[in-house]
Amino acid sequence: MTSSTAAPPAPGPDGVVRSSVRGSRSVTLIAMCLGAMITFLQITATVSALTTIQQDLRVDPTTLIWVPSAYTLMVASVVLSAATLGSRYGRKRIFGAGVIAMIVGAAVVASAPTVAWVIVGQLVAGLGGALILPNSLAILGATFTDPHRRTEVITAWSAASGIGLAIGPLIAGTLLQHYRWHSVYLSTIVLGVITLVVAVVGVAESRPSAARLDVRGLLLGTVAIAAAVYAMIQGGRDGYASPVVLAAWIVALVALVGFVLVELRVSAPMLDVRLFRSASFSAVMVVAAVSLFGFTGVAILLVLFHERAQALSPLDTGWRMLVLFGAYVLAASGAGRAIRRTGFKAPITLGLVLGAVASFALATQGPTASFGHRWALLALFGAASGLVVAPATAAALASVVPAQAGMAAGAVNAARQVGSVLGSSLLGTLLTTTMLADLPDRLAAHQVGEPTRAAVRAAVAAGATGDQPLPDPVRAALAEALTSGVQAGLRVTGIVFLGTAVLTLALVRNRPHQH
């Protein structure tokens, strides 16, 4: 996929080696935005199909969490290493490999006969997402070297991810009206092929000067993140004190210590841990994680609320979620221009505070609340997230010299994906546990007899109620119990957002660092 030249190209002023065959800047931006779009399309398309997947494959709620979490687990585990591989072997090449992996993973899910194969396909697609995200961001950083222009294109890249999130439910809802859930993943395949063609035709290869690959750092970093994320997800199912989860935490801690020691000693580290001496850089990593924790987690909660508590179809749910995602895209696009006048701190802090307000307000509404009373809050949360995600990403890349753009891109994407895993797994687990704990009282309040109460709770725990007609009292009790779980997740999100807003005010540097 790289262009051949008569002689090796020389490094540019930022230390980056570029191909002598120049790609188009506009085509490069389009290709990288398509890459970001496809990685997030996979998330909301999967979330929109969860109810149908659960009914068709009879998946229990705790196993169902692994369907979206398998994707984000792989992305979070590999994204930091993917940035290093792109720097060493070519960012365009690794980006293209990621798009191919996304296509293959989606094809596996589209043909999956069991939930195990769905999870396998999600893992393969997650590998693709990990290869795409940091390298697309690094390619933009190397192509657009002017700080202000770079901030604008990174904002466009962030907005493209919101477009992917927005069209996922609409595409999934439309396909689910006419076909089985397997068809949902055809959209990833089609968009992946388009992305691959555009990248091959219009993107030039770029990579830093050849250096020895930091194999030990790559392996230890991958193990540390993978073990920690696995512990987060599995802990919600088996308990955080279970032997398997405790073992995963120990592995993560040992690998993390080893990673730091190795990175401090090697001449060309995959992640210069000295960057975290900067309180601002460290705070930006926290903001990046929290932004996706809230955005991904709340999106999942709201999709489940609309489909299960309010019994809406996937397409009707998609149209309602478009308000949230559309507001995100508009706010993210405007944030890039606002940063020039305000700096990073103001939009990030404002976004976190507004996101907390929207979360707390949504948590007060019950299962019978009309969309007319909710749409403004959905739009507010989407806009708030747009004010956080794009500036936080730009602030991370503005914290380093251009030659470290790939490293910073890997770090911020790793933080974002760890936050996404936490949002989908922890808030999903909180929803499930709160619902199961609240369900007996709700059934009793609707005068459902004891034998029926026990049978309903067992069926819900096993994920076996979705395709069965239910009496009105049972259906009302289920809607109320699920809503209580959604409300608990929204309140947690609001608290986390407020705490991060205080951290931003105290630590985040307001302007790009002058190197």
Coordinates of C-alpha atoms in Angstrom, one line a residue:
M1 CA 0.0 0.0 0.0
T2 CA 3.0 2.3 0.2
S3 CA 4.3 4.2 -2.9
S4 CA 7.7 3.1 -4.3
T5 CA 10.4 5.7 -4.8
A6 CA 13.8 5.7 -6.4
A7 CA 15.6 6.7 -3.2
P8 CA 14.7 6.7 0.4
P9 CA 12.9 9.9 1.4
A10 CA 14.6 12.3 3.8
P11 CA 13.1 13.3 7.1
G12 CA 11.1 16.6 7.2
P13 CA 11.6 19.3 9.7
D14 CA 9.5 17.5 12.3
G15 CA 11.5 14.3 12.0
V16 CA 8.9 12.5 9.9
V17 CA 9.8 10.6 6.8
R18 CA 7.3 11.2 4.0
S19 CA 6.8 9.5 0.7
S20 CA 7.9 11.4 -2.3
V21 CA 4.4 10.7 -3.8
R22 CA 2.3 13.3 -2.1
G23 CA -1.3 12.5 -1.2
S24 CA -4.1 15.1 -1.4
R25 CA -4.7 16.8 2.0
S26 CA -8.4 16.9 1.4
V27 CA -8.6 13.3 0.4
T28 CA -6.4 12.4 3.4
L29 CA -8.8 14.2 5.7
I30 CA -11.8 12.4 4.1
A31 CA -10.1 9.0 4.4
M32 CA -9.2 9.5 8.1
C33 CA -12.6 10.8 9.0
L34 CA -14.2 7.7 7.3
G35 CA -11.9 5.6 9.4
A36 CA -13.0 7.3 12.6
M37 CA -16.6 6.9 11.4
I38 CA -16.4 3.2 10.8
T39 CA -14.9 2.5 14.2
F40 CA -17.8 4.2 16.0
L41 CA -20.5 3.0 13.6
Q42 CA -19.6 -0.5 14.9
I43 CA -20.4 0.5 18.5
T44 CA -23.9 2.0 18.1
A45 CA -24.9 -0.5 15.4
T46 CA -24.1 -3.3 17.9
V47 CA -25.9 -1.5 20.7
S48 CA -29.0 -1.1 18.5
A49 CA -29.1 -4.8 17.7
L50 CA -28.5 -6.0 21.3
T51 CA -32.1 -6.7 22.1
T52 CA -32.6 -8.7 18.8
I53 CA -29.4 -10.6 19.3
Q54 CA -30.4 -11.4 22.9
Q55 CA -33.8 -12.7 21.8
D56 CA -32.5 -14.7 18.8
L57 CA -29.5 -16.3 20.5
R58 CA -31.1 -16.4 24.0
V59 CA -28.2 -14.6 25.7
D60 CA -28.3 -13.9 29.5
P61 CA -27.8 -10.3 30.5
T62 CA -24.3 -10.8 31.9
T63 CA -23.0 -12.5 28.8
L64 CA -24.7 -9.9 26.6
I65 CA -22.5 -7.2 28.1
W66 CA -19.5 -8.9 26.3
V67 CA -21.0 -8.3 22.9
P68 CA -20.3 -4.6 22.9
S69 CA -17.5 -4.9 25.4
A70 CA -15.4 -7.4 23.4
Y71 CA -15.0 -4.7 20.7
T72 CA -13.9 -2.0 23.1
L73 CA -11.7 -4.4 25.1
M74 CA -9.6 -5.2 22.0
V75 CA -9.5 -1.5 21.0
A76 CA -8.3 -0.4 24.4
S77 CA -5.8 -3.2 24.7
V78 CA -4.1 -2.8 21.3
V79 CA -4.5 0.9 20.5
L80 CA -1.3 2.1 22.2
S81 CA 0.7 -0.6 20.5
A82 CA -0.9 0.2 17.2
A83 CA 0.4 3.7 17.3
T84 CA 3.9 2.3 17.7
L85 CA 3.5 -0.2 14.9
G86 CA 2.3 2.7 12.6
S87 CA 5.4 4.7 13.5
R88 CA 7.7 1.8 12.8
Y89 CA 6.1 0.2 9.7
G90 CA 4.1 3.0 8.2
R91 CA 0.9 4.7 9.4
K92 CA -1.0 4.3 6.1
R93 CA -0.1 0.6 5.9
I94 CA -1.3 -0.1 9.5
F95 CA -4.4 2.1 8.9
G96 CA -5.2 -0.1 5.8
A97 CA -4.6 -3.3 7.8
G98 CA -7.1 -2.0 10.4
V99 CA -9.8 -1.3 7.8
I100 CA -9.4 -4.8 6.5
A101 CA -9.6 -6.2 10.0
M102 CA -12.8 -4.2 10.5
I103 CA -14.3 -5.7 7.3
V104 CA -13.3 -9.3 8.3
G105 CA -14.7 -8.9 11.9
A106 CA -18.0 -7.5 10.6
A107 CA -18.2 -10.4 8.2
V108 CA -17.7 -12.9 11.0
V109 CA -20.4 -11.3 13.1
A110 CA -22.8 -11.1 10.1
S111 CA -22.5 -14.9 9.6
A112 CA -22.3 -15.8 13.4
P113 CA -24.6 -18.7 14.4
T114 CA -23.9 -18.3 18.1
V115 CA -23.0 -15.6 20.6
A116 CA -19.5 -17.0 20.8
W117 CA -18.9 -16.2 17.2
V118 CA -20.5 -12.8 17.6
I119 CA -17.9 -12.1 20.3
V120 CA -15.1 -13.5 18.2
G121 CA -16.1 -11.2 15.3
Q122 CA -16.3 -8.2 17.7
L123 CA -12.7 -9.0 18.9
V124 CA -11.4 -9.0 15.3
A125 CA -13.3 -5.8 14.5
G126 CA -11.8 -4.3 17.7
L127 CA -8.3 -5.1 16.4
G128 CA -9.2 -3.2 13.3
G129 CA -10.5 -0.2 15.3
A130 CA -7.3 -0.2 17.4
L131 CA -5.2 0.0 14.3
I132 CA -7.3 2.7 12.7
L133 CA -7.8 5.2 15.5
P134 CA -4.2 6.3 16.5
N135 CA -2.8 6.0 13.0
S136 CA -5.6 8.1 11.4
L137 CA -5.0 10.7 14.1
A138 CA -1.2 10.6 13.6
I139 CA -1.6 10.9 9.8
L140 CA -3.6 14.0 10.3
G141 CA -1.0 15.4 12.8
A142 CA 1.8 14.7 10.3
T143 CA -0.1 16.1 7.3
F144 CA -1.4 19.3 8.9
T145 CA 1.5 20.8 10.8
D146 CA 0.1 24.3 11.5
P147 CA -1.3 24.1 15.1
H148 CA -4.5 26.0 14.4
R149 CA -5.2 24.0 11.2
R150 CA -4.4 20.8 13.0
T151 CA -6.9 21.6 15.7
E152 CA -9.6 22.2 13.1
V153 CA -8.9 18.9 11.3
I154 CA -8.8 17.0 14.6
T155 CA -12.2 18.5 15.4
A156 CA -13.5 17.3 12.1
W157 CA -12.1 13.9 12.9
S158 CA -13.9 13.9 16.2
A159 CA -17.1 15.1 14.6
A160 CA -16.8 12.2 12.1
S161 CA -16.9 9.8 15.0
G162 CA -20.1 11.4 16.1
I163 CA -21.6 10.9 12.7
G164 CA -20.6 7.2 12.9
L165 CA -22.4 7.0 16.2
A166 CA -25.4 8.8 14.8
I167 CA -26.0 6.7 11.7
G168 CA -25.4 3.4 13.5
P169 CA -28.9 3.3 15.1
L170 CA -30.6 4.5 12.0
I171 CA -29.0 2.0 9.7
A172 CA -29.5 -0.8 12.2
G173 CA -33.1 0.2 12.8
T174 CA -33.9 0.3 9.1
L175 CA -32.3 -3.1 8.4
L176 CA -33.9 -4.8 11.4
Q177 CA -37.3 -3.8 10.1
H178 CA -36.8 -6.0 7.1
Y179 CA -34.0 -8.4 7.8
R180 CA -32.4 -10.4 10.6
W181 CA -29.8 -8.8 13.0
H182 CA -26.9 -10.2 11.0
S183 CA -27.6 -7.6 8.2
V184 CA -26.7 -4.8 10.5
Y185 CA -23.0 -5.5 10.1
L186 CA -23.1 -5.2 6.3
S187 CA -22.9 -1.4 6.8
T188 CA -19.5 -1.8 8.3
I189 CA -18.3 -3.9 5.4
V190 CA -19.6 -1.4 2.8
L191 CA -18.1 1.6 4.5
G192 CA -14.9 -0.3 5.1
V193 CA -14.4 -1.0 1.4
I194 CA -15.1 2.7 0.5
T195 CA -12.6 3.8 3.2
L196 CA -9.9 1.4 2.0
V197 CA -10.3 2.6 -1.6
V198 CA -10.1 6.3 -0.7
A199 CA -7.0 5.7 1.5
V200 CA -5.1 3.7 -1.2
V201 CA -5.8 6.3 -3.8
G202 CA -5.3 9.6 -2.0
V203 CA -3.2 9.1 1.2
A204 CA 0.6 9.4 1.2
E205 CA 2.7 7.1 3.5
S206 CA 4.4 8.7 6.4
R207 CA 6.5 7.4 9.3
P208 CA 9.3 8.5 11.5
S209 CA 12.9 7.5 10.8
A210 CA 13.5 3.8 11.3
A211 CA 14.2 2.8 14.9
R212 CA 14.3 -0.5 16.8
L213 CA 10.8 -1.6 17.7
D214 CA 10.2 -1.5 21.5
V215 CA 8.9 -5.1 21.7
R216 CA 9.0 -5.4 25.5
G217 CA 7.1 -2.2 25.9
L218 CA 4.6 -3.2 23.3
L219 CA 3.9 -6.6 24.9
L220 CA 3.8 -5.2 28.5
G221 CA 1.6 -2.3 27.6
T222 CA -0.9 -4.5 25.8
V223 CA -1.0 -7.1 28.6
A224 CA -1.4 -4.3 31.3
I225 CA -4.4 -2.7 29.5
A226 CA -6.0 -6.0 28.4
A227 CA -5.8 -7.5 31.9
A228 CA -7.2 -4.3 33.6
V229 CA -10.0 -3.9 31.1
Y230 CA -10.9 -7.6 31.4
A231 CA -11.0 -7.3 35.2
M232 CA -13.3 -4.3 34.9
I233 CA -15.7 -6.1 32.6
Q234 CA -15.6 -9.6 34.3
G235 CA -15.8 -8.0 37.7
G236 CA -19.2 -6.7 37.0
R237 CA -20.3 -10.3 36.3
D238 CA -18.4 -12.4 38.8
G239 CA -17.7 -9.8 41.5
Y240 CA -14.5 -7.8 41.9
A241 CA -13.3 -10.0 44.7
S242 CA -13.5 -13.3 42.6
P243 CA -10.2 -15.2 42.1
V244 CA -10.2 -14.7 38.4
V245 CA -10.7 -11.0 38.6
L246 CA -8.2 -10.5 41.4
A247 CA -5.6 -12.5 39.3
A248 CA -6.3 -10.2 36.3
W249 CA -5.7 -7.1 38.5
I250 CA -2.4 -8.6 39.7
V251 CA -1.3 -9.3 36.1
A252 CA -2.3 -5.8 35.1
L253 CA -0.3 -4.2 38.0
V254 CA 2.8 -6.3 37.4
A255 CA 2.7 -5.6 33.6
L256 CA 2.2 -1.9 34.3
V257 CA 5.2 -1.6 36.6
G258 CA 7.3 -3.6 34.1
F259 CA 6.1 -1.3 31.3
V260 CA 7.1 1.9 33.1
L261 CA 10.5 0.5 34.0
V262 CA 11.2 -0.6 30.4
E263 CA 10.0 2.7 28.9
L264 CA 12.2 4.7 31.2
R265 CA 15.3 2.8 30.0
V266 CA 14.8 2.4 26.2
S267 CA 16.1 5.0 23.8
A268 CA 13.0 5.0 21.6
P269 CA 10.0 4.2 23.9
M270 CA 6.5 3.4 22.5
L271 CA 5.2 5.8 25.2
D272 CA 7.4 8.3 26.8
V273 CA 6.1 8.0 30.4
R274 CA 7.9 11.3 31.2
L275 CA 5.0 13.0 29.5
F276 CA 2.9 12.2 32.5
R277 CA 5.1 14.5 34.6
S278 CA 3.0 17.2 33.1
A279 CA -0.1 17.6 35.3
S280 CA -1.9 19.0 32.3
F281 CA -1.1 16.0 30.0
S282 CA -2.2 13.6 32.7
A283 CA -5.4 15.5 33.3
V284 CA -6.2 15.5 29.6
M285 CA -5.9 11.7 29.6
V286 CA -8.4 11.5 32.4
V287 CA -10.7 13.9 30.6
A288 CA -10.4 11.8 27.4
A289 CA -11.4 8.6 29.4
V290 CA -14.3 10.3 31.1
S291 CA -15.6 11.8 27.9
L292 CA -16.1 8.4 26.3
F293 CA -17.1 6.8 29.6
G294 CA -20.1 9.1 29.6
F295 CA -20.8 9.3 25.9
T296 CA -20.7 5.6 25.2
G297 CA -22.2 4.5 28.5
V298 CA -25.1 7.0 28.4
A299 CA -25.8 6.1 24.7
I300 CA -26.1 2.4 25.7
L301 CA -28.4 3.2 28.6
L302 CA -30.7 5.4 26.5
V303 CA -30.9 2.9 23.7
L304 CA -31.9 0.2 26.2
F305 CA -34.3 2.5 27.9
H306 CA -36.1 3.4 24.6
E307 CA -36.2 -0.2 23.3
R308 CA -37.1 -2.0 26.5
A309 CA -38.7 0.4 29.0
Q310 CA -40.7 2.3 26.3
A311 CA -41.0 -0.7 23.9
L312 CA -39.9 1.3 20.8
S313 CA -38.6 -0.3 17.6
P314 CA -34.8 0.0 16.8
L315 CA -35.6 2.5 14.0
D316 CA -37.8 4.7 16.3
T317 CA -35.0 4.6 18.9
G318 CA -32.5 5.6 16.2
W319 CA -34.4 8.7 15.3
R320 CA -34.6 9.7 18.9
M321 CA -30.9 9.1 19.4
L322 CA -30.1 11.2 16.3
V323 CA -30.9 14.2 18.5
L324 CA -28.1 13.3 20.8
F325 CA -25.6 12.4 18.2
G326 CA -26.5 15.3 15.9
A327 CA -26.0 17.8 18.7
Y328 CA -22.6 16.1 19.4
V329 CA -21.5 16.6 15.8
L330 CA -22.6 20.3 15.7
A331 CA -20.9 21.1 19.0
A332 CA -17.7 19.2 18.1
S333 CA -17.5 21.1 14.9
G334 CA -18.0 24.5 16.6
A335 CA -15.5 23.6 19.4
G336 CA -12.6 23.6 17.0
R337 CA -13.2 27.3 16.1
A338 CA -13.9 28.3 19.7
I339 CA -10.6 26.9 20.9
R340 CA -8.7 29.6 19.1
R341 CA -10.4 32.3 21.2
T342 CA -11.0 30.5 24.5
G343 CA -8.3 27.9 24.8
F344 CA -8.9 24.3 25.9
K345 CA -10.1 24.8 29.4
A346 CA -13.3 26.7 28.9
P347 CA -15.1 24.3 26.4
I348 CA -14.0 21.2 28.3
T349 CA -15.2 22.5 31.7
L350 CA -18.4 23.8 30.3
G351 CA -19.1 20.6 28.5
L352 CA -18.5 18.5 31.6
V353 CA -20.8 20.7 33.7
L354 CA -23.6 20.7 31.1
G355 CA -23.2 16.9 30.7
A356 CA -23.7 16.5 34.4
V357 CA -26.8 18.7 34.4
A358 CA -28.3 16.7 31.5
S359 CA -27.5 13.4 33.2
F360 CA -29.1 14.4 36.5
A361 CA -32.2 15.8 34.7
L362 CA -32.6 12.6 32.6
A363 CA -32.3 10.5 35.7
T364 CA -35.5 12.1 37.1
Q365 CA -37.7 10.9 34.2
G366 CA -39.7 7.7 34.4
P367 CA -40.6 5.1 31.7
T368 CA -43.7 7.0 30.6
A369 CA -41.9 10.3 29.9
S370 CA -42.7 11.5 26.4
F371 CA -40.0 12.4 23.9
G372 CA -41.3 15.9 23.9
H373 CA -40.0 16.2 27.5
R374 CA -36.7 14.5 26.8
W375 CA -35.4 15.7 23.5
A376 CA -33.9 18.9 24.8
L377 CA -32.0 17.0 27.5
L378 CA -30.7 14.5 24.8
A379 CA -29.5 17.4 22.7
L380 CA -27.9 19.1 25.8
F381 CA -25.9 15.9 26.6
G382 CA -24.8 15.4 23.0
A383 CA -23.7 19.1 22.7
A384 CA -21.9 18.8 26.1
S385 CA -20.0 15.7 25.0
G386 CA -19.0 17.5 21.7
L387 CA -17.5 20.3 23.8
V388 CA -15.4 17.8 25.7
V389 CA -14.2 15.1 23.2
A390 CA -12.8 17.3 20.4
P391 CA -10.9 19.8 22.6
A392 CA -9.5 17.0 24.8
T393 CA -8.1 15.2 21.8
A394 CA -6.6 18.4 20.4
A395 CA -5.1 19.3 23.8
A396 CA -3.3 15.9 23.9
L397 CA -1.7 16.4 20.5
A398 CA -0.9 20.1 21.3
S399 CA 1.0 18.9 24.4
V400 CA 3.8 17.2 22.4
V401 CA 6.2 18.0 19.6
P402 CA 5.1 17.0 16.1
A403 CA 7.5 14.0 16.1
Q404 CA 5.5 12.6 19.1
A405 CA 2.1 13.0 17.4
G406 CA 1.8 9.2 17.0
M407 CA 2.7 8.6 20.6
A408 CA 0.2 11.2 21.9
A409 CA -2.5 9.9 19.5
G410 CA -2.0 6.4 20.8
A411 CA -2.1 7.6 24.4
V412 CA -5.3 9.7 24.0
N413 CA -7.0 6.9 22.1
A414 CA -6.1 4.3 24.7
A415 CA -7.5 6.6 27.4
R416 CA -10.7 7.2 25.3
Q417 CA -11.2 3.5 24.7
V418 CA -10.6 2.5 28.3
G419 CA -13.2 5.1 29.2
S420 CA -15.5 3.6 26.6
V421 CA -15.1 0.1 28.1
L422 CA -15.8 1.5 31.5
G423 CA -18.9 3.2 30.2
S424 CA -20.3 0.1 28.5
S425 CA -19.3 -2.5 31.1
L426 CA -19.7 -0.7 34.4
L427 CA -22.8 1.2 33.6
G428 CA -24.2 -1.8 31.9
T429 CA -23.5 -3.9 34.9
L430 CA -25.0 -1.3 37.2
L431 CA -28.1 -1.3 35.1
T432 CA -28.4 -5.1 35.3
T433 CA -27.8 -5.4 39.0
T434 CA -30.0 -2.5 39.9
M435 CA -32.8 -3.8 37.7
L436 CA -32.6 -7.3 39.2
A437 CA -32.5 -5.9 42.8
D438 CA -35.5 -3.6 42.2
L439 CA -37.6 -6.0 40.2
P440 CA -39.2 -8.0 43.1
D441 CA -40.5 -4.8 44.7
R442 CA -41.8 -3.5 41.4
L443 CA -43.7 -6.8 40.8
A444 CA -45.1 -6.7 44.2
A445 CA -46.3 -3.1 43.8
H446 CA -48.2 -4.2 40.7
Q447 CA -49.8 -7.1 42.7
V448 CA -48.0 -9.9 40.8
G449 CA -48.1 -13.1 42.9
E450 CA -45.0 -14.6 44.5
P451 CA -44.7 -17.7 42.2
T452 CA -44.9 -15.4 39.1
R453 CA -42.4 -12.9 40.7
A454 CA -39.8 -15.6 41.1
A455 CA -40.3 -17.0 37.6
V456 CA -40.1 -13.5 36.0
R457 CA -36.9 -12.6 37.9
A458 CA -35.3 -15.9 36.9
A459 CA -36.3 -15.4 33.3
V460 CA -34.9 -11.9 33.3
A461 CA -31.6 -13.1 34.8
A462 CA -31.4 -15.7 32.0
G463 CA -32.4 -13.3 29.3
A464 CA -35.4 -15.4 28.2
T465 CA -38.3 -12.9 28.3
G466 CA -37.7 -10.8 25.2
D467 CA -39.8 -12.8 22.8
Q468 CA -42.7 -13.8 25.1
P469 CA -46.0 -11.9 25.5
L470 CA -46.2 -10.6 29.1
P471 CA -49.2 -9.5 31.2
D472 CA -49.5 -5.7 31.5
P473 CA -48.5 -5.7 35.3
V474 CA -45.4 -7.7 34.6
R475 CA -44.5 -5.5 31.6
A476 CA -45.0 -2.3 33.6
A477 CA -42.9 -3.7 36.5
L478 CA -40.0 -4.6 34.1
A479 CA -40.1 -1.2 32.5
E480 CA -39.9 0.5 36.0
A481 CA -37.1 -1.8 37.2
L482 CA -35.0 -1.2 34.0
T483 CA -35.6 2.5 34.3
S484 CA -34.3 2.5 37.9
G485 CA -31.1 0.9 36.5
V486 CA -30.8 3.5 33.8
Q487 CA -31.3 6.3 36.4
A488 CA -28.6 4.9 38.6
G489 CA -26.1 4.9 35.6
L490 CA -27.1 8.5 34.7
R491 CA -26.5 9.7 38.3
V492 CA -23.1 8.1 38.4
T493 CA -22.2 9.7 35.0
G494 CA -23.2 13.1 36.4
I495 CA -21.1 12.7 39.5
V496 CA -18.0 11.6 37.4
F497 CA -18.5 14.6 35.0
L498 CA -18.6 17.1 37.9
G499 CA -15.5 15.7 39.5
T500 CA -13.6 15.8 36.2
A501 CA -14.7 19.4 35.6
V502 CA -13.0 20.4 38.9
L503 CA -9.8 18.5 37.7
T504 CA -9.9 20.4 34.4
L505 CA -10.1 23.8 36.0
A506 CA -7.2 22.9 38.3
L507 CA -4.8 21.2 36.0
V508 CA -5.4 21.5 32.2
R509 CA -3.1 23.9 30.4
N510 CA -5.3 26.4 28.5
R511 CA -3.1 26.9 25.4
P512 CA -0.8 24.7 23.3
H513 CA 2.6 24.2 24.9
Q514 CA 5.4 26.0 23.1
H515 CA 8.1 23.5 22.3

